[in-house]
Structure formats: structure tokens, C-alpha cells
């Protein structure tokens, strides 16, 4: 099974989670449409796998009838920025990301290559083939304000949740305790192609083949697990809520070393 086959054997599905939150699964990665369709004031969170740009446009145009305020990136991995240039151009809107992520979004620094020695599954095996080179969003990309504020989206704030990448962020709405987690944790075992295809639900640490800094990733999970979170939409897998979420997150925080960190792998061994 090659990467191409793997990608096309997934699917594109869209689901409205709350009146003002919908998400689209672009084969392997999720995109969030955040905002009220009535007012048309909304932001796009992440942009999915390349080739899904037209699906995102069509859905967004039908749902909101106007461009987003901006595009917000949880981080810059290829499956989250696949359509960012095309969409920002199409809508003529700015892109925001955390300042620590900007080197990877302005062509200055590449992510480390995917690690095929962790996780065991086919997704990990093909990981080195995944693009990890920095893209260059030039004058479209702006750093988020330093204080957790997301411009023009008053109800939302961002939390820096690094580890998976240096400038990874998650988004929280305190009013109803909704978290858009990005890849800080995910709800599918992303290393397993079968689990990805079937979207088997289970809380996991960040995708192992792309996470270079496990100590920091753990710290991010420990901090998230202390927050009251009622509903989480993650970068991969299906949304999770209630006890399943809170217990799963507590367990992940408590057992992070055994549950999330691969026993062996490039980025674990390098530190020793
Ligand atoms: Zn990622
Ligand atoms: Zn991802």
C-alpha cells in the first residue's frame, strides 16, 4: 500500500458539531469552520490535505456565504497547511500562527523528517515520504498576539501546546469549554492505517512519527488535562466529549511515558 493509495482510501466528510462549529475530515486531517453561519463572522482553523481545497471552498461558501476573518493554523505540518495558500488567495485573507511556528511557515526552517521507526503501523512506515519542508507564506502570515488573543474572535483564546511542533497551539472557548486541540493529542491511532480509515476512537498523544520533543509534548498534555474541557475536536480522528474525554485525557497525562512516547525512535534516542 503506497501513500497515494492510503490517502485516497480515506474520505471527505463534514459534520456540524455545534451550531457554530463544523469540521471537515480531509482524508486524514481535520479542518474546523468556527463561527456563526447567520452573522457570517467566522475563521477557518487549519486547511487539510492538499487536493481538498475545492471541497473546503464549496462547503465554506455554502455555509457562510462570505470569506473568513482569517485562517488560523494550529501548526504547519503538511496535512494542516495543504490548501493554505490557495484558500488565502481565494478569500484574500490573512493567516495567523504562533510566532514560534513562523520559521516553518516562512521557508526558513524545515521540520525534522517523519520517523519511520516509531509506532509500527503503515502510516509511520510511509512517514519519511510525507513532505516536511517548510512552506513560505510570505506576507500573508502573521504572528498571533502574545497574550492568547485570537484577533477578531473574542470568545476564543489560544494555548501554546508545543512538543509536536515548537509553535503548536490549541484553541479554547471558555464559555462552553470547547477545545480545538490540533495535534496536541488526537483521537485516533494515527500510526495505524486501519484505525485511521475506520476512525476508531481512542485518545492518543500526538502522532508519533512527527513529534520530535516528547518532554514538551508531555508538559502540554499535563496542562491541557488540568483544564475543564467538555468537547475536543482534534486534528485527527473524531470529536470526543464528556467523561470519555476527561478520563482519557487524565490517563494520557498520568501515563504519558508509556502511552504516548514510542519505546524506540529517532527523537527519543537522540536525547540520550
Ligand atoms: Zn502535526
Ligand atoms: Zn496532523
Short mmCIF file of N, CA, C and O and ligand atoms in Angstrom, two decimals, residues 28-30 46 74-75 77-80 164 168 182-183 186 190 207 209-210 235-236, ligand 2:
data_model
loop_
_atom_site.label_atom_id
_atom_site.label_comp_id
_atom_site.label_asym_id
_atom_site.label_seq_id
_atom_site.Cartn_x
_atom_site.Cartn_y
_atom_site.Cartn_z
N UNK A 28 -7.18 12.39 5.99
CA UNK A 28 -6.56 12.02 7.27
C UNK A 28 -6.59 13.14 8.30
O UNK A 28 -6.41 12.90 9.47
N UNK A 29 -6.78 14.39 7.87
CA UNK A 29 -6.66 15.51 8.81
C UNK A 29 -7.92 16.37 8.81
O UNK A 29 -8.58 16.50 7.78
N UNK A 30 -8.23 16.94 9.97
CA UNK A 30 -9.47 17.71 10.11
C UNK A 30 -9.25 19.21 9.96
O UNK A 30 -8.22 19.75 10.34
N UNK A 46 -6.96 25.50 10.33
CA UNK A 46 -6.21 24.53 9.51
C UNK A 46 -6.86 24.36 8.13
O UNK A 46 -8.00 24.78 7.92
N UNK A 74 -3.02 25.68 13.53
CA UNK A 74 -2.57 25.13 14.81
C UNK A 74 -1.07 24.85 14.75
O UNK A 74 -0.36 24.96 15.74
N UNK A 75 -0.59 24.45 13.58
CA UNK A 75 0.83 24.26 13.31
C UNK A 75 0.98 24.08 11.81
O UNK A 75 -0.01 24.10 11.09
N UNK A 77 2.35 21.50 9.82
CA UNK A 77 2.55 20.23 9.12
C UNK A 77 1.75 20.17 7.83
O UNK A 77 0.67 20.76 7.72
N UNK A 78 2.26 19.38 6.90
CA UNK A 78 1.71 19.39 5.53
C UNK A 78 0.22 19.06 5.48
O UNK A 78 -0.49 19.56 4.62
N UNK A 79 -0.23 18.23 6.42
CA UNK A 79 -1.64 17.82 6.36
C UNK A 79 -2.56 18.86 7.02
O UNK A 79 -3.76 18.68 7.10
N UNK A 80 -1.96 19.96 7.49
CA UNK A 80 -2.75 21.06 8.07
C UNK A 80 -2.64 22.34 7.24
O UNK A 80 -3.42 23.25 7.40
N UNK A 164 4.82 18.67 19.75
CA UNK A 164 4.59 18.10 18.42
C UNK A 164 5.29 18.99 17.37
O UNK A 164 5.90 18.49 16.43
N UNK A 168 3.16 24.93 18.25
CA UNK A 168 1.83 24.32 18.16
C UNK A 168 0.86 24.99 19.14
O UNK A 168 1.20 25.21 20.29
N UNK A 182 -5.83 20.64 17.75
CA UNK A 182 -4.78 20.41 16.76
C UNK A 182 -4.22 19.00 16.95
O UNK A 182 -4.98 18.06 17.20
N UNK A 183 -2.90 18.86 16.95
CA UNK A 183 -2.28 17.55 17.15
C UNK A 183 -1.66 17.40 18.54
O UNK A 183 -0.84 16.52 18.77
N UNK A 186 -4.68 13.41 19.92
CA UNK A 186 -5.61 13.09 18.84
C UNK A 186 -6.49 11.93 19.29
O UNK A 186 -6.21 11.29 20.31
N UNK A 190 -2.98 7.31 14.90
CA UNK A 190 -2.66 7.80 13.55
C UNK A 190 -1.60 6.94 12.86
O UNK A 190 -1.49 6.96 11.65
N UNK A 207 0.73 12.48 16.99
CA UNK A 207 1.24 11.47 16.05
C UNK A 207 2.73 11.25 16.25
O UNK A 207 3.52 12.18 16.15
N UNK A 209 5.17 9.74 14.67
CA UNK A 209 6.19 9.85 13.62
C UNK A 209 6.60 11.28 13.33
O UNK A 209 7.52 11.53 12.59
N UNK A 210 5.87 12.25 13.88
CA UNK A 210 6.20 13.64 13.60
C UNK A 210 6.49 14.45 14.86
O UNK A 210 6.54 15.67 14.82
N UNK A 235 -6.98 17.26 15.55
CA UNK A 235 -6.50 17.32 14.17
C UNK A 235 -6.70 16.03 13.39
O UNK A 235 -6.76 16.03 12.17
N UNK A 236 -6.80 14.93 14.14
CA UNK A 236 -7.04 13.63 13.51
C UNK A 236 -8.03 12.87 14.38
O UNK A 236 -7.95 12.94 15.61
ZN1 LIG B 2 -1.63 16.31 11.88
#
